[in-house]
CSV table of C-alpha atoms in Angstrom, one decimal:
chain,number,residue,atom,x,y,z
U,1148,MET,CA,0.0,0.0,0.0
U,1149,PRO,CA,1.4,3.5,-0.9
U,1150,ALA,CA,2.5,5.4,2.2
U,1151,TRP,CA,0.1,8.2,1.6
U,1152,LEU,CA,-3.0,6.1,1.8
U,1153,PRO,CA,-3.5,5.9,5.6
U,1154,GLY,CA,-3.1,9.7,5.8
U,1155,ALA,CA,-5.7,10.1,3.0
U,1156,ALA,CA,-8.3,8.5,5.3
U,1157,ASP,CA,-7.7,11.2,7.9
U,1158,GLN,CA,-8.2,13.9,5.3
U,1159,LEU,CA,-11.7,12.7,4.7
U,1160,VAL,CA,-12.8,13.5,8.2
U,1161,ASP,CA,-13.6,17.2,7.6
U,1162,ALA,CA,-15.6,16.5,4.4
U,1163,ASP,CA,-19.2,17.7,4.5
U,1164,ASP,CA,-21.5,15.0,5.8
U,1165,SER,CA,-23.9,15.2,2.9
U,1166,VAL,CA,-21.0,14.3,0.6
U,1167,ARG,CA,-19.0,12.0,2.9
U,1168,ASP,CA,-21.8,9.8,4.1
U,1169,PRO,CA,-21.9,7.0,3.3
U,1170,GLY,CA,-19.5,6.8,0.3
U,1171,LEU,CA,-16.5,8.5,1.7
U,1172,THR,CA,-17.1,7.0,5.2
U,1173,VAL,CA,-16.8,3.6,3.5
U,1174,MET,CA,-13.6,4.7,1.7
U,1175,ARG,CA,-12.2,5.9,5.0
U,1176,GLY,CA,-12.9,2.6,6.6
U,1177,TRP,CA,-11.4,0.7,3.7
U,1178,LEU,CA,-8.2,2.8,3.9
U,1179,LEU,CA,-7.9,2.3,7.6
U,1180,ALA,CA,-8.3,-1.5,7.2
U,1181,GLY,CA,-5.8,-1.5,4.3
U,1182,GLY,CA,-3.4,0.3,6.6
U,1183,GLY,CA,-3.8,-2.4,9.2
U,1184,ASP,CA,-6.0,-0.5,11.7
U,1185,VAL,CA,-8.9,-2.9,11.5
U,1186,ALA,CA,-10.4,-2.0,14.8
U,1187,GLN,CA,-10.7,1.7,13.8
U,1188,ALA,CA,-12.1,0.7,10.4
U,1189,ILE,CA,-14.9,-1.3,12.1
U,1190,GLU,CA,-15.6,1.7,14.4
U,1191,VAL,CA,-15.9,3.9,11.3
U,1192,LEU,CA,-18.0,1.4,9.3
U,1193,GLY,CA,-20.2,0.3,12.2
U,1194,PRO,CA,-22.7,3.2,11.9
U,1195,VAL,CA,-23.0,2.7,8.2
U,1196,ALA,CA,-23.8,-1.0,8.6
U,1197,SER,CA,-26.1,-0.6,11.5
U,1198,GLY,CA,-27.9,2.4,10.0
U,1199,ALA,CA,-28.5,0.6,6.8
U,1200,VAL,CA,-31.2,-1.5,8.5
U,1201,ASN,CA,-33.5,1.5,8.8
U,1202,SER,CA,-32.3,3.2,5.6
U,1203,CYS,CA,-34.5,3.7,2.5
U,1204,SER,CA,-31.5,4.7,0.5
U,1205,TYR,CA,-29.8,2.4,-2.0
U,1206,TRP,CA,-26.2,3.2,-1.1
U,1207,PRO,CA,-26.0,1.9,2.4
U,1208,LEU,CA,-27.4,-1.4,1.0
U,1209,TRP,CA,-25.1,-1.6,-2.0
U,1210,PRO,CA,-24.1,-5.2,-2.4
U,1211,CYS,CA,-20.5,-4.5,-3.4
U,1212,TRP,CA,-19.9,-3.1,0.1
U,1213,MET,CA,-21.2,-6.1,2.0
U,1214,GLY,CA,-18.4,-8.4,1.1
U,1215,LEU,CA,-15.8,-5.8,2.0
U,1216,PHE,CA,-17.5,-5.1,5.3
U,1217,PHE,CA,-17.7,-8.8,6.1
U,1218,GLU,CA,-14.0,-9.3,5.3
U,1219,ILE,CA,-13.1,-6.5,7.6
U,1220,GLY,CA,-15.2,-7.9,10.4
U,1221,THR,CA,-13.6,-11.3,10.0
U,1222,ALA,CA,-10.1,-9.8,10.0
U,1223,GLY,CA,-11.0,-8.0,13.2
U,1224,ALA,CA,-12.6,-11.1,14.8
U,1225,ASN,CA,-15.6,-8.9,15.4
U,1226,GLY,CA,-18.5,-11.3,15.2
U,1227,ALA,CA,-21.1,-8.7,16.2
U,1228,PHE,CA,-20.2,-6.4,13.3
U,1229,SER,CA,-20.0,-9.3,10.9
U,1230,GLU,CA,-23.5,-10.5,11.9
U,1231,VAL,CA,-24.9,-7.0,11.3
U,1232,VAL,CA,-23.4,-7.0,7.9
U,1233,VAL,CA,-25.0,-10.4,7.1
U,1234,GLN,CA,-28.4,-9.1,8.3
U,1235,VAL,CA,-28.1,-6.0,6.1
U,1236,ALA,CA,-27.2,-8.2,3.1
U,1237,GLU,CA,-30.3,-10.3,3.8
U,1238,LEU,CA,-32.5,-7.3,4.2
U,1239,ALA,CA,-31.3,-5.9,0.9
U,1240,ALA,CA,-32.1,-9.3,-0.7
U,1241,THR,CA,-35.6,-9.2,0.8
U,1242,ARG,CA,-36.2,-5.8,-0.6
U,1243,ASN,CA,-34.9,-6.7,-4.0
U,1244,PRO,CA,-36.3,-10.2,-4.8
U,1245,GLY,CA,-34.9,-11.9,-7.8
U,1246,VAL,CA,-31.9,-9.6,-8.1
U,1247,ALA,CA,-28.8,-11.8,-8.4
U,1248,SER,CA,-26.4,-9.3,-6.9
U,1249,PHE,CA,-28.4,-8.9,-3.7
U,1250,GLU,CA,-29.5,-12.5,-3.3
U,1251,GLY,CA,-26.1,-14.0,-4.1
U,1252,VAL,CA,-24.2,-11.8,-1.6
U,1253,ALA,CA,-26.7,-12.6,1.1
U,1254,LEU,CA,-26.4,-16.3,0.5
U,1255,SER,CA,-22.6,-16.1,0.3
U,1256,LEU,CA,-22.2,-14.2,3.6
U,1257,ARG,CA,-24.8,-16.2,5.6
U,1258,GLY,CA,-23.1,-19.3,4.3
U,1259,ARG,CA,-19.7,-18.1,5.5
U,1260,ALA,CA,-21.1,-17.0,8.9
U,1261,LYS,CA,-22.6,-20.5,9.4
U,1262,GLY,CA,-19.8,-22.5,7.8
U,1263,ASP,CA,-22.4,-23.8,5.4
U,1264,LEU,CA,-20.7,-24.9,2.2
U,1265,PRO,CA,-23.8,-25.7,0.2
U,1266,MET,CA,-25.1,-22.2,0.9
U,1267,ILE,CA,-21.8,-20.7,-0.1
U,1268,ALA,CA,-22.0,-22.7,-3.4
U,1269,LYS,CA,-25.5,-21.6,-4.0
U,1270,GLY,CA,-24.4,-18.0,-3.5
U,1271,ALA,CA,-21.7,-18.4,-6.1
U,1272,LYS,CA,-24.2,-19.8,-8.6
U,1273,VAL,CA,-26.5,-16.9,-8.1
U,1274,LEU,CA,-23.7,-14.3,-8.2
U,1275,ALA,CA,-22.6,-15.9,-11.5
U,1276,LEU,CA,-25.8,-14.3,-12.9
U,1277,SER,CA,-24.9,-10.8,-11.6
U,1278,PRO,CA,-24.2,-8.1,-14.2
U,1279,ARG,CA,-21.4,-6.9,-11.9
U,1280,PRO,CA,-18.0,-8.5,-12.6
U,1281,ILE,CA,-16.7,-7.8,-9.1
U,1282,LEU,CA,-19.6,-9.8,-7.6
U,1283,ARG,CA,-19.2,-12.7,-10.0
U,1284,ALA,CA,-15.5,-12.8,-9.1
U,1285,TYR,CA,-16.3,-12.5,-5.4
U,1286,GLY,CA,-18.8,-15.4,-5.4
U,1287,ALA,CA,-16.4,-17.7,-7.2
U,1288,ASP,CA,-13.5,-16.6,-5.0
U,1289,VAL,CA,-15.3,-17.2,-1.8
U,1290,CYS,CA,-16.7,-20.6,-2.9
U,1291,GLY,CA,-13.4,-21.7,-4.4
U,1292,ARG,CA,-11.6,-21.1,-1.1
U,1293,ALA,CA,-14.3,-22.9,0.8
U,1294,LEU,CA,-14.1,-25.9,-1.5
U,1295,LEU,CA,-10.3,-25.9,-1.1
U,1296,ALA,CA,-10.7,-26.0,2.6
U,1297,ASP,CA,-13.1,-28.9,2.2
U,1298,GLY,CA,-10.7,-30.9,0.1
U,1299,GLN,CA,-12.6,-30.5,-3.2
U,1300,ARG,CA,-9.5,-29.3,-5.1
U,1301,ASP,CA,-10.5,-29.7,-8.7
U,1302,GLN,CA,-13.8,-27.9,-8.4
U,1303,ALA,CA,-12.2,-25.2,-6.2
U,1304,LEU,CA,-9.4,-24.5,-8.8
U,1305,GLU,CA,-12.0,-24.2,-11.6
U,1306,LEU,CA,-13.8,-21.5,-9.6
U,1307,LEU,CA,-10.7,-19.7,-8.5
U,1308,ASP,CA,-9.4,-19.7,-12.1
U,1309,GLY,CA,-12.6,-17.9,-13.2
U,1310,ALA,CA,-12.3,-15.5,-10.3
U,1311,TRP,CA,-8.7,-14.7,-11.4
U,1312,ASP,CA,-9.9,-14.0,-14.9
U,1313,ASP,CA,-12.6,-11.6,-13.7
U,1314,TYR,CA,-10.3,-9.8,-11.3
U,1315,HIS,CA,-7.6,-9.5,-14.0
U,1316,ARG,CA,-10.1,-8.0,-16.5
U,1317,MET,CA,-11.0,-5.4,-13.9
U,1318,ALA,CA,-7.3,-4.8,-13.0
U,1319,ALA,CA,-8.2,-5.6,-9.5
U,1320,ARG,CA,-4.7,-6.7,-8.9
U,1321,VAL,CA,-4.8,-7.1,-5.1
U,1322,TYR,CA,-7.7,-9.6,-5.3
U,1323,ARG,CA,-6.3,-11.3,-8.4
U,1324,ASP,CA,-2.9,-11.8,-6.7
U,1325,ALA,CA,-4.6,-13.2,-3.6
U,1326,VAL,CA,-6.4,-15.7,-5.7
U,1327,GLN,CA,-3.2,-16.6,-7.5
U,1328,HIS,CA,-1.5,-17.1,-4.2
U,1329,ALA,CA,-4.2,-19.4,-3.0
U,1330,MET,CA,-4.0,-21.5,-6.2
U,1331,ARG,CA,-0.2,-21.6,-5.9
U,1332,GLU,CA,-0.5,-22.9,-2.3
U,1333,ALA,CA,-2.8,-25.6,-3.7
U,1334,GLY,CA,0.0,-26.7,-6.0
U,1335,THR,CA,-1.0,-25.3,-9.4
U,1336,ARG,CA,0.4,-22.9,-11.9
U,1337,ARG,CA,-1.0,-21.1,-14.9
U,1338,SER,CA,0.9,-19.8,-17.9
U,1339,LYS,CA,-1.3,-16.7,-18.0
U,1340,TRP,CA,0.2,-15.6,-14.7
U,1341,SER,CA,3.5,-14.8,-16.3
U,1342,ALA,CA,1.9,-12.9,-19.2
U,1343,ALA,CA,-0.1,-10.8,-16.6
U,1344,ALA,CA,3.1,-10.0,-14.7
U,1345,THR,CA,4.8,-8.6,-17.8
U,1346,ARG,CA,1.8,-6.4,-18.8
U,1347,PRO,CA,2.5,-2.7,-18.4
U,1348,GLU,CA,0.5,-1.0,-15.6
U,1349,SER,CA,-0.5,2.0,-17.7
U,1350,GLY,CA,-0.9,3.1,-21.3
U,1351,TRP,CA,-2.6,1.4,-24.2
U,1352,ALA,CA,-0.6,-1.8,-23.9
U,1353,SER,CA,-1.9,-2.2,-20.3
U,1354,LEU,CA,-5.5,-2.6,-21.6
U,1355,THR,CA,-7.2,-5.9,-22.2
U,1356,ALA,CA,-8.6,-6.6,-25.7
U,1357,ALA,CA,-12.2,-5.9,-24.4
U,1358,GLU,CA,-11.1,-2.6,-22.9
U,1359,ARG,CA,-9.4,-1.6,-26.2
U,1360,ARG,CA,-12.6,-2.3,-28.1
U,1361,ILE,CA,-14.7,-0.2,-25.7
U,1362,ALA,CA,-12.1,2.6,-25.8
U,1363,LEU,CA,-12.3,2.8,-29.5
U,1364,LEU,CA,-16.1,2.8,-29.6
U,1365,ILE,CA,-16.4,5.5,-26.9
U,1366,ALA,CA,-13.7,7.6,-28.8
U,1367,ASP,CA,-15.9,7.3,-31.9
U,1368,GLY,CA,-18.8,8.8,-30.0
U,1369,HIS,CA,-20.7,5.8,-28.8
U,1370,SER,CA,-22.7,6.0,-25.5
U,1371,ASN,CA,-22.3,3.3,-22.9
U,1372,ARG,CA,-25.6,1.9,-24.1
U,1373,SER,CA,-24.8,1.8,-27.8
U,1374,ALA,CA,-21.3,0.4,-27.1
U,1375,ALA,CA,-23.0,-2.4,-25.0
U,1376,GLY,CA,-25.3,-3.1,-27.9
U,1377,ALA,CA,-22.5,-3.2,-30.4
U,1378,LEU,CA,-20.5,-5.7,-28.3
U,1379,GLY,CA,-23.3,-7.7,-26.9
U,1380,VAL,CA,-22.5,-7.0,-23.3
U,1381,SER,CA,-24.3,-5.3,-20.4
U,1382,ILE,CA,-24.1,-1.5,-19.7
U,1383,ASN,CA,-22.5,-2.4,-16.4
U,1384,THR,CA,-19.7,-4.3,-18.1
U,1385,VAL,CA,-19.0,-1.3,-20.4
U,1386,GLY,CA,-19.0,1.0,-17.4
U,1387,THR,CA,-16.5,-1.2,-15.5
U,1388,HIS,CA,-14.2,-1.5,-18.5
U,1389,LEU,CA,-14.4,2.2,-19.3
U,1390,ARG,CA,-13.4,3.2,-15.7
U,1391,MET,CA,-10.3,1.0,-16.2
U,1392,VAL,CA,-9.6,2.7,-19.6
U,1393,PHE,CA,-9.8,6.1,-18.0
U,1394,SER,CA,-7.5,5.1,-15.2
U,1395,GLU,CA,-4.8,3.3,-17.2
U,1396,LEU,CA,-4.7,5.9,-20.0
U,1397,GLY,CA,-4.7,8.8,-17.5
U,1398,VAL,CA,-7.8,10.6,-19.0
U,1399,GLN,CA,-10.7,12.0,-17.2
U,1400,SER,CA,-13.4,12.4,-19.8
U,1401,ARG,CA,-14.7,11.0,-23.1
U,1402,VAL,CA,-13.3,14.0,-24.9
U,1403,GLN,CA,-9.8,13.4,-23.5
U,1404,LEU,CA,-10.1,9.8,-24.5
U,1405,ALA,CA,-11.1,10.7,-28.0
U,1406,ASN,CA,-8.2,13.2,-28.2
U,1407,ALA,CA,-5.7,10.6,-27.0
U,1408,VAL,CA,-6.9,8.1,-29.7
U,1409,ASN,CA,-7.0,10.7,-32.4
U,1410,ARG,CA,-3.5,11.9,-31.6
U,1411,GLY,CA,-2.3,8.4,-32.2
U,1412,GLU,CA,-1.4,7.6,-28.6
U,1413,THR,CA,-2.6,4.1,-29.2
U,1414,THR,CA,-1.4,1.6,-31.7
U,1415,ALA,CA,-5.0,0.4,-32.3
U,1416,THR,CA,-6.7,0.3,-35.7
U,1417,ARG,CA,-10.4,0.5,-36.2
U,1418,LYS,CA,-12.0,-2.4,-38.0
């Protein structure tokens, strides 16, 4: 972790509540946990989690946060906080019946809390239907590790391999590398790991093939919706890839992206 990140958490304290809560509060907790101060992270995140039970807002119930909260609670050996997180995930699933992202996270977290492998596996199957790559990867990651612990190596490695691919496509390197470590500890290797290690971390060469296609479509004036239609993927998938394109090309807008492409800062050719 860069040395400035823990300090960045403290700089969020004076932000206006209407802006900071809950998004920046979650960010502050995440940064504290990443810096090793798990107890303080739980203290910061506790009000967000407990307040979500009575919230009518979407953000405190956002499924992508629930897994993060649970991991922090587990790392801090704080069963009470973890249980609140599971209850919030289940509440969100109840309020959003049939939505894979909510139902899958609730199943996965309750399964982990109970040590119920079939429930964890069901959560992974439901999350595989989510339009959010991070949740698909999370479900496979959690289930794969649980299967490894249960001695079901082949099925576990298949799921972890899929999680690695999803994390890699999102450039979620910390999670990808953690999965890679788990697979290595299980006695397996993949040739794609070496290729990933040599990929540049920024610039056009750092983008995946899917990210390059989306970058070219957006540079040509497509909206997220029309790009999704052209590629046969969801709008959420386009949005995820586009955020990575902006980050790795160092641009902040579609205009800057188009200018970068038109100046020839990529080696891509349009087909």
